[in-house]
Amino acid sequence: MSAIPEEFLKQTARMSDEVTRPFTNSKKIYIEGSRPDIRVPMREISQAVTHSDSGVEENPPVTVYDTSGPYTDPAVKIDLLKGMPDVRTAWIEERNDTEILSGPTSAFGRQRQNAPELARLRFEHIRTPRRAQAGKNVSQMHYARQGIITPEMEYVAIRENCRLQELRQDPRYTKLLKQHPGEPWGANLPDEITPEFVRDEVARGRAIIPANINHPELEPMIIGRNFRVKINTNIGNSAVTSSIEEEVEKMVWSARWGGDTLMDLSTGKNIHETREWILRNAPMPIGTVPIYQALEKVDGKAEELTWEIFKDTLIEQAEQGVDYFTIHAGVLLRYVPLTAERLTGIVSRGGSIMAKWCLAHHQENFLYTHFDEICAIMKAYDVSFSLGDGLRPGCLADANDAAQFGELETLGELTQIAWRHDVQVMIEGPGHVPLQMVKENVDKELDDCFEAPFYTLGPLVTDIAPGYDHITSGIGAANIGWYGTAMLCYVTPKEHLGLPNKQDVRDGIITYKIAAHAADLAKGFPGVQLRDNALSKARFEFRWEDQFNLGFDPEKAREFHDQTMPKESHKVAHFCSMCGPNFCSMKITQDVRDFAAKQGVSEQEALQKGMEEKAVEFKKTGAEIYQKA
Amino acid sequence: MSAIPEEFLKQTARMSDEVTRPFTNSKKIYIEGSRPDIRVPMREISQAVTHSDSGVEENPPVTVYDTSGPYTDPAVKIDLLKGMPDVRTAWIEERNDTEILSGPTSAFGRQRQNAPELARLRFEHIRTPRRAQAGKNVSQMHYARQGIITPEMEYVAIRENCRLQELRQDPRYTKLLKQHPGEPWGANLPDEITPEFVRDEVARGRAIIPANINHPELEPMIIGRNFRVKINTNIGNSAVTSSIEEEVEKMVWSARWGGDTLMDLSTGKNIHETREWILRNAPMPIGTVPIYQALEKVDGKAEELTWEIFKDTLIEQAEQGVDYFTIHAGVLLRYVPLTAERLTGIVSRGGSIMAKWCLAHHQENFLYTHFDEICAIMKAYDVSFSLGDGLRPGCLADANDAAQFGELETLGELTQIAWRHDVQVMIEGPGHVPLQMVKENVDKELDDCFEAPFYTLGPLVTDIAPGYDHITSGIGAANIGWYGTAMLCYVTPKEHLGLPNKQDVRDGIITYKIAAHAADLAKGFPGVQLRDNALSKARFEFRWEDQFNLGFDPEKAREFHDQTMPKESHKVAHFCSMCGPNFCSMKITQDVRDFAAKQGVSEQEALQKGMEEKAVEFKKTGAEIYQKA
């Protein structure tokens, strides 16, 4: 422990309070699968009863998808210095197709392991890496294509359903489960997600389960158009600022608020050690952009990058447990000049690095020419491709141009190569795109890339709101998610301006939870409207605590409510702060109903019969309907 | 002055600093029309030059639509106690169809005028009201239908164009004016908005110019599907909290950030006096919901409301200068029972008040039965209708149901009655609607209400994010604006939870400016992409100050940037805080361009000829491309 910097321990302490505090009236539950070691975490939100003249009505608990990992389970002792509990090792071992290596096989991995000056920073409990036995392929896609349903597949099936089949049998949920028909734009959303459906989607390449065999702490999740829309968050220190402990805390913070996956985009010092800390404590899939680290290894001189340096970096990171790699293999020499007349040229870091390399050597992108070798590494650890959009537009003006769409076609070609190796693939997308041009991006991706999952940044639908780009991009994200994008990469309010702090990360995540949920609702994903219905009922019945607790951010909702109505009594008040006690529309509506109910007839019938004398009676009681302020 | 409470004076002082401070590098300009007293305010944002190896390039100023009124004009002395400068009186008088009354003609207006205890609160320079001469109709629609182009119409034509015709002649703007074709969904967006086009749209009822003859301080604006999408903001004290000075400050604050119109939804004490303060200082159209005040007059007992009390309230407010009235005349007795089975019943305050009245008396809504008389009052002052959606859905579950759409059809019927009186009309819309059901709302409104301008709240596309409903609704707003909604009523983060403070108002407004602009871009409104292009060019060239100043909220952008990179030198740094000096994609892209430029050939040609020896040279210079951190 003494090896760990003091500030880090402090940070850890702080974290367990603010970052791991359970949500009010929420309970961590685990749904067991076909075997006891498949335990899928969910969050159950309990509700208060409803009191009315007709008696007391129970409001059943609402189960929600839970990304927060063991951090919100009071039964788990969190120790960031030791790392998270192991979820998958037994599953991996029983497949009997991997071997434990004696140590890192990458040159850089060995170098970092043996550098004494790094002891201060190094995670203490590093596992020796695991790799596929010679000639074996350990990718989930490979198993799926053999017809094998892995525990990972069963796990995500249970997770996606969120107990829907169980709730459908429970009369307490009948009304809450009402949902509008969606417009899925060709997505195929089954009534129940079975392990076999998961297997089939993974086999077809229409969904991926990013799950490196060296990341056993992972709680498996799935990314695909026919599943819940997911969101990715980014963290990463840079030359300018940030530190290991900040990054680990941001990762846990991201899990708390709903991040489904996380990319470590660190570009500063000690990337290797930062990554180890993050992976050993991360319940979600971790992605990276290996070219960033490779560039550090050549002091930022793009033209000095080589296939050997890059290959060593891939192995280094794969053996740490990175679940997906962004690889900009679609930035071809012939596309680079197409960006010369753009308003903002090439804005993807990876894209510009490769473009510069191509021009410097006047050779084809080595990621493209070595793609088969890359696939060979990916399948030995089950790292998924996130084929990078190095030529994505950096502003509205450059949207949907020849460079962007040329690269997208090449990504489709690479997808087929990866699939020949049974390697999982998703495709990255823009960027900055005006609203009327968003759908074309999805349609073209589904077409050119054979329905491989689409993973987009935003897109921002306008360029003129720096400081609010979580919102400019949240609008594009909701739409592109609806049209068929499988995962949305979040954007924080600091985009284009600075590095996000914890509050920015939270704002970005909640904005993207909203976008992803809006997309699920619009597509008609089964059961997703239940939470909206439950919250709306709570709102209508002035169950303030339930309204807070059913939302994406109960703490913010409570804080806002208390700014106007601080008293505890207000939380049970049958009025809201907008109108005050004498003047609340929901109150009036309830009065109208109660009145009709008192007459023992529905308003409908009452009106049909005509209700003159009832009207008189109503006038008499009417005055009392208003509470005094 | 002594009559004014001390706190108010303090507030005024504070206001002139924070609220009226001009934006950096922005200049207030006025475009003169066909006569010297038509002076249309706009904001001109100047930009720095671009330095490159090829020399110095000028970046021309960007002119933007300006809602901030005289408050941001250093040449105007602001004195809230005296009210704003007069814009329209000469135009109104020369039409020679109005008369100055001896005083308020409403009983309530007279009563408030003569109550000595109100001296403390009363605005000191109240004008005697103006009304149409007997038998005259002073509505903009009436003039339009006579073929008359009023100064108000010319004013809005100039305002909508934002100097586009002038810029098109200026070669400095040629590249910046490039814009993607839009998808207008049937809107008719001319290349230039002429006064005649404005007249024709107003005559057809497809657009309105809310402009009460008793609100001469107004800077005219237009609301219609074929013009820029507008946003409305709401303020209003309530029984629970808030005061006159807070409301006036929120109004000025709203103008500063971009509110096009403003509704005063006050429901507490001294509504009449608050409204006078707001109107005398408001450059934008002011709307109200008269039934709120009428209800106060009967101590909140809906069943005691009468046509006479309501009529007196209409006249009271019309003579103060309110520009549009929300009137819930579409809440018919037969629709009320259709809400009984809803999850959240009736959530519109006005709707629930009228529903209760209908049930109590078992009579038809008196706003419906007296609609012709209401029209007679509206045309005597040119108050526009905002036909209220009293039965709008309060949650996703209730969206697009029989009650909502039944009322919408009745609003269409009332629109035709109003148009027979040449009274201007817009139609209010929901509310809470999932993304896939949004377009149906616009299509049905255009159809049922004969293209009368649609004015919607949000809609919220999910119910589960209390504390973030500016975002849940901003997503719906961008979409519904794109489909053809003319004005978007903003929602703040406090929606459903509490009353918005100034920060909430700012967040709500910027979110809705984003939604409205995204809709303009998506529809393809001529010239609107210019600001996006200018900001993107500034961003690409590291002109940080220009990037801040061209955004919707320069102060927030600057603040965020400074949190990561506080030094002034950073504002000219050729790198951004996300990547640091050694690692910036825009930098690399520029290097790629500069390199190609140095060769005196475009990258395209260079590559076509093949550029082996150039590549070598590039390798030599490459290392220097990166600045040291």
Short mmCIF file of N, CA, C and O in Angstrom, two decimals, chain B residues 446-499:
data_model
loop_
_atom_site.label_atom_id
_atom_site.label_comp_id
_atom_site.label_asym_id
_atom_site.label_seq_id
_atom_site.Cartn_x
_atom_site.Cartn_y
_atom_site.Cartn_z
N LEU B 446 -51.23 21.51 -39.16
CA LEU B 446 -51.23 22.24 -40.44
C LEU B 446 -52.52 21.96 -41.19
O LEU B 446 -53.10 22.84 -41.82
N ASP B 447 -52.98 20.73 -41.06
CA ASP B 447 -54.17 20.30 -41.77
C ASP B 447 -55.45 20.85 -41.10
O ASP B 447 -56.24 21.56 -41.71
N ASP B 448 -55.61 20.58 -39.82
CA ASP B 448 -56.83 20.99 -39.10
C ASP B 448 -56.94 22.50 -38.92
O ASP B 448 -58.04 23.04 -38.84
N CYS B 449 -55.80 23.17 -38.80
CA CYS B 449 -55.81 24.62 -38.49
C CYS B 449 -55.35 25.45 -39.67
O CYS B 449 -54.95 26.61 -39.50
N PHE B 450 -55.36 24.88 -40.86
CA PHE B 450 -55.15 25.65 -42.09
C PHE B 450 -53.83 26.42 -42.08
O PHE B 450 -53.79 27.59 -42.47
N GLU B 451 -52.78 25.77 -41.57
CA GLU B 451 -51.43 26.34 -41.57
C GLU B 451 -51.27 27.55 -40.64
O GLU B 451 -50.28 28.27 -40.75
N ALA B 452 -52.23 27.81 -39.76
CA ALA B 452 -52.00 28.84 -38.74
C ALA B 452 -50.71 28.45 -37.99
O ALA B 452 -50.45 27.27 -37.81
N PRO B 453 -49.90 29.43 -37.58
CA PRO B 453 -48.61 29.10 -36.94
C PRO B 453 -48.79 28.19 -35.73
O PRO B 453 -49.70 28.41 -34.92
N PHE B 454 -47.94 27.19 -35.64
CA PHE B 454 -47.99 26.23 -34.54
C PHE B 454 -46.97 26.69 -33.49
O PHE B 454 -45.85 27.11 -33.84
N TYR B 455 -47.36 26.62 -32.24
CA TYR B 455 -46.54 27.13 -31.13
C TYR B 455 -46.56 26.05 -30.06
O TYR B 455 -47.58 25.82 -29.42
N THR B 456 -45.43 25.33 -29.92
CA THR B 456 -45.45 24.15 -29.06
C THR B 456 -44.53 24.28 -27.85
O THR B 456 -43.52 24.98 -27.89
N LEU B 457 -44.91 23.59 -26.81
CA LEU B 457 -44.09 23.48 -25.60
C LEU B 457 -43.28 22.20 -25.77
O LEU B 457 -43.81 21.10 -25.77
N GLY B 458 -41.96 22.35 -25.91
CA GLY B 458 -41.13 21.17 -26.16
C GLY B 458 -41.42 20.59 -27.51
O GLY B 458 -41.27 21.31 -28.50
N PRO B 459 -41.88 19.35 -27.63
CA PRO B 459 -42.30 18.44 -26.57
C PRO B 459 -41.15 17.67 -25.91
O PRO B 459 -40.10 17.46 -26.52
N LEU B 460 -41.41 17.27 -24.66
CA LEU B 460 -40.49 16.37 -23.97
C LEU B 460 -40.58 14.99 -24.63
O LEU B 460 -41.68 14.50 -24.85
N VAL B 461 -39.46 14.39 -24.93
CA VAL B 461 -39.48 13.08 -25.58
C VAL B 461 -39.30 11.93 -24.58
O VAL B 461 -39.30 10.76 -24.99
N THR B 462 -39.12 12.26 -23.31
CA THR B 462 -39.16 11.25 -22.25
C THR B 462 -39.56 11.94 -20.96
O THR B 462 -39.36 13.14 -20.80
N ASP B 463 -40.13 11.16 -20.04
CA ASP B 463 -40.60 11.72 -18.76
C ASP B 463 -39.62 11.47 -17.62
O ASP B 463 -39.87 11.90 -16.49
N ILE B 464 -38.51 10.77 -17.88
CA ILE B 464 -37.72 10.29 -16.74
C ILE B 464 -36.45 11.08 -16.46
O ILE B 464 -35.50 10.56 -15.91
N ALA B 465 -36.46 12.37 -16.80
CA ALA B 465 -35.26 13.15 -16.48
C ALA B 465 -35.58 14.48 -15.79
O ALA B 465 -35.11 15.53 -16.21
N PRO B 466 -36.36 14.44 -14.69
CA PRO B 466 -36.59 15.71 -13.97
C PRO B 466 -35.25 16.33 -13.57
O PRO B 466 -34.36 15.62 -13.13
N GLY B 467 -35.12 17.62 -13.81
CA GLY B 467 -33.86 18.30 -13.56
C GLY B 467 -33.12 18.57 -14.88
O GLY B 467 -32.18 19.36 -14.93
N TYR B 468 -33.58 17.88 -15.94
CA TYR B 468 -32.95 18.03 -17.26
C TYR B 468 -34.02 18.19 -18.35
O TYR B 468 -33.78 17.83 -19.51
N ASP B 469 -35.16 18.72 -18.00
CA ASP B 469 -36.24 18.78 -18.99
C ASP B 469 -36.05 19.86 -20.04
O ASP B 469 -36.77 19.89 -21.05
N HIS B 470 -35.06 20.74 -19.85
CA HIS B 470 -34.71 21.63 -20.97
C HIS B 470 -34.14 20.76 -22.10
O HIS B 470 -34.38 21.03 -23.28
N ILE B 471 -33.46 19.69 -21.73
CA ILE B 471 -32.83 18.81 -22.72
C ILE B 471 -33.83 17.81 -23.29
O ILE B 471 -33.94 17.66 -24.51
N THR B 472 -34.63 17.16 -22.42
CA THR B 472 -35.62 16.20 -22.95
C THR B 472 -36.56 16.91 -23.92
O THR B 472 -36.99 16.32 -24.92
N SER B 473 -36.84 18.18 -23.63
CA SER B 473 -37.77 18.92 -24.50
C SER B 473 -37.05 19.61 -25.65
O SER B 473 -37.64 19.80 -26.72
N GLY B 474 -35.78 19.94 -25.46
CA GLY B 474 -35.01 20.56 -26.55
C GLY B 474 -34.87 19.61 -27.73
O GLY B 474 -34.89 20.02 -28.89
N ILE B 475 -34.78 18.32 -27.43
CA ILE B 475 -34.71 17.30 -28.49
C ILE B 475 -36.01 17.30 -29.29
O ILE B 475 -36.01 17.38 -30.52
N GLY B 476 -37.13 17.29 -28.56
CA GLY B 476 -38.43 17.33 -29.25
C GLY B 476 -38.63 18.63 -29.99
O GLY B 476 -39.18 18.66 -31.10
N ALA B 477 -38.14 19.73 -29.40
CA ALA B 477 -38.32 21.06 -30.00
C ALA B 477 -37.57 21.18 -31.33
O ALA B 477 -38.11 21.71 -32.30
N ALA B 478 -36.35 20.67 -31.38
CA ALA B 478 -35.58 20.74 -32.63
C ALA B 478 -36.32 19.98 -33.73
O ALA B 478 -36.44 20.45 -34.86
N ASN B 479 -36.86 18.83 -33.36
CA ASN B 479 -37.57 18.02 -34.36
C ASN B 479 -38.88 18.67 -34.79
O ASN B 479 -39.16 18.80 -35.98
N ILE B 480 -39.67 19.13 -33.83
CA ILE B 480 -40.98 19.69 -34.19
C ILE B 480 -40.80 21.01 -34.94
O ILE B 480 -41.59 21.34 -35.83
N GLY B 481 -39.71 21.73 -34.63
CA GLY B 481 -39.43 22.97 -35.36
C GLY B 481 -39.06 22.66 -36.81
O GLY B 481 -39.51 23.32 -37.75
N TRP B 482 -38.26 21.62 -36.97
CA TRP B 482 -37.88 21.19 -38.31
C TRP B 482 -39.13 20.82 -39.13
O TRP B 482 -39.28 21.23 -40.29
N TYR B 483 -40.06 20.12 -38.52
CA TYR B 483 -41.25 19.66 -39.24
C TYR B 483 -42.21 20.79 -39.59
O TYR B 483 -43.11 20.60 -40.42
N GLY B 484 -42.05 21.96 -38.97
CA GLY B 484 -42.90 23.09 -39.37
C GLY B 484 -43.50 23.93 -38.26
O GLY B 484 -44.30 24.82 -38.52
N THR B 485 -43.11 23.68 -37.01
CA THR B 485 -43.59 24.52 -35.92
C THR B 485 -42.92 25.89 -35.99
O THR B 485 -41.72 25.99 -36.25
N ALA B 486 -43.70 26.94 -35.78
CA ALA B 486 -43.19 28.30 -35.98
C ALA B 486 -42.51 28.87 -34.75
O ALA B 486 -41.57 29.65 -34.85
N MET B 487 -42.99 28.50 -33.56
CA MET B 487 -42.39 29.01 -32.33
C MET B 487 -42.35 27.91 -31.28
O MET B 487 -43.27 27.12 -31.15
N LEU B 488 -41.24 27.89 -30.54
CA LEU B 488 -41.00 26.87 -29.52
C LEU B 488 -41.04 27.52 -28.14
O LEU B 488 -40.30 28.47 -27.89
N CYS B 489 -41.90 27.04 -27.28
CA CYS B 489 -41.95 27.57 -25.91
C CYS B 489 -40.90 26.86 -25.07
O CYS B 489 -40.91 25.64 -24.96
N TYR B 490 -39.99 27.64 -24.51
CA TYR B 490 -38.86 27.04 -23.82
C TYR B 490 -39.30 26.31 -22.55
O TYR B 490 -40.40 26.50 -22.03
N VAL B 491 -38.42 25.44 -22.08
CA VAL B 491 -38.58 24.71 -20.84
C VAL B 491 -37.25 24.86 -20.11
O VAL B 491 -36.20 24.82 -20.73
N THR B 492 -37.31 25.09 -18.82
CA THR B 492 -36.05 25.25 -18.07
C THR B 492 -35.73 23.95 -17.32
O THR B 492 -36.58 23.06 -17.19
N PRO B 493 -34.49 23.85 -16.80
CA PRO B 493 -34.13 22.66 -16.02
C PRO B 493 -35.04 22.45 -14.80
O PRO B 493 -35.14 21.33 -14.30
N LYS B 494 -35.72 23.49 -14.34
CA LYS B 494 -36.56 23.38 -13.14
C LYS B 494 -37.96 22.88 -13.46
O LYS B 494 -38.78 22.71 -12.54
N GLU B 495 -38.28 22.67 -14.72
CA GLU B 495 -39.62 22.21 -15.09
C GLU B 495 -40.03 21.02 -14.22
O GLU B 495 -39.23 20.12 -13.98
N HIS B 496 -41.28 21.05 -13.73
CA HIS B 496 -41.84 20.00 -12.86
C HIS B 496 -41.30 20.05 -11.43
O HIS B 496 -41.78 19.30 -10.57
N LEU B 497 -40.29 20.87 -11.17
CA LEU B 497 -39.64 20.82 -9.85
C LEU B 497 -39.71 22.12 -9.08
O LEU B 497 -39.84 22.13 -7.86
N GLY B 498 -39.63 23.25 -9.79
CA GLY B 498 -39.59 24.51 -9.08
C GLY B 498 -39.61 25.68 -10.03
O GLY B 498 -39.71 25.50 -11.24
N LEU B 499 -39.51 26.88 -9.47
CA LEU B 499 -39.51 28.08 -10.30
C LEU B 499 -38.09 28.38 -10.75
O LEU B 499 -37.16 28.33 -9.96
#
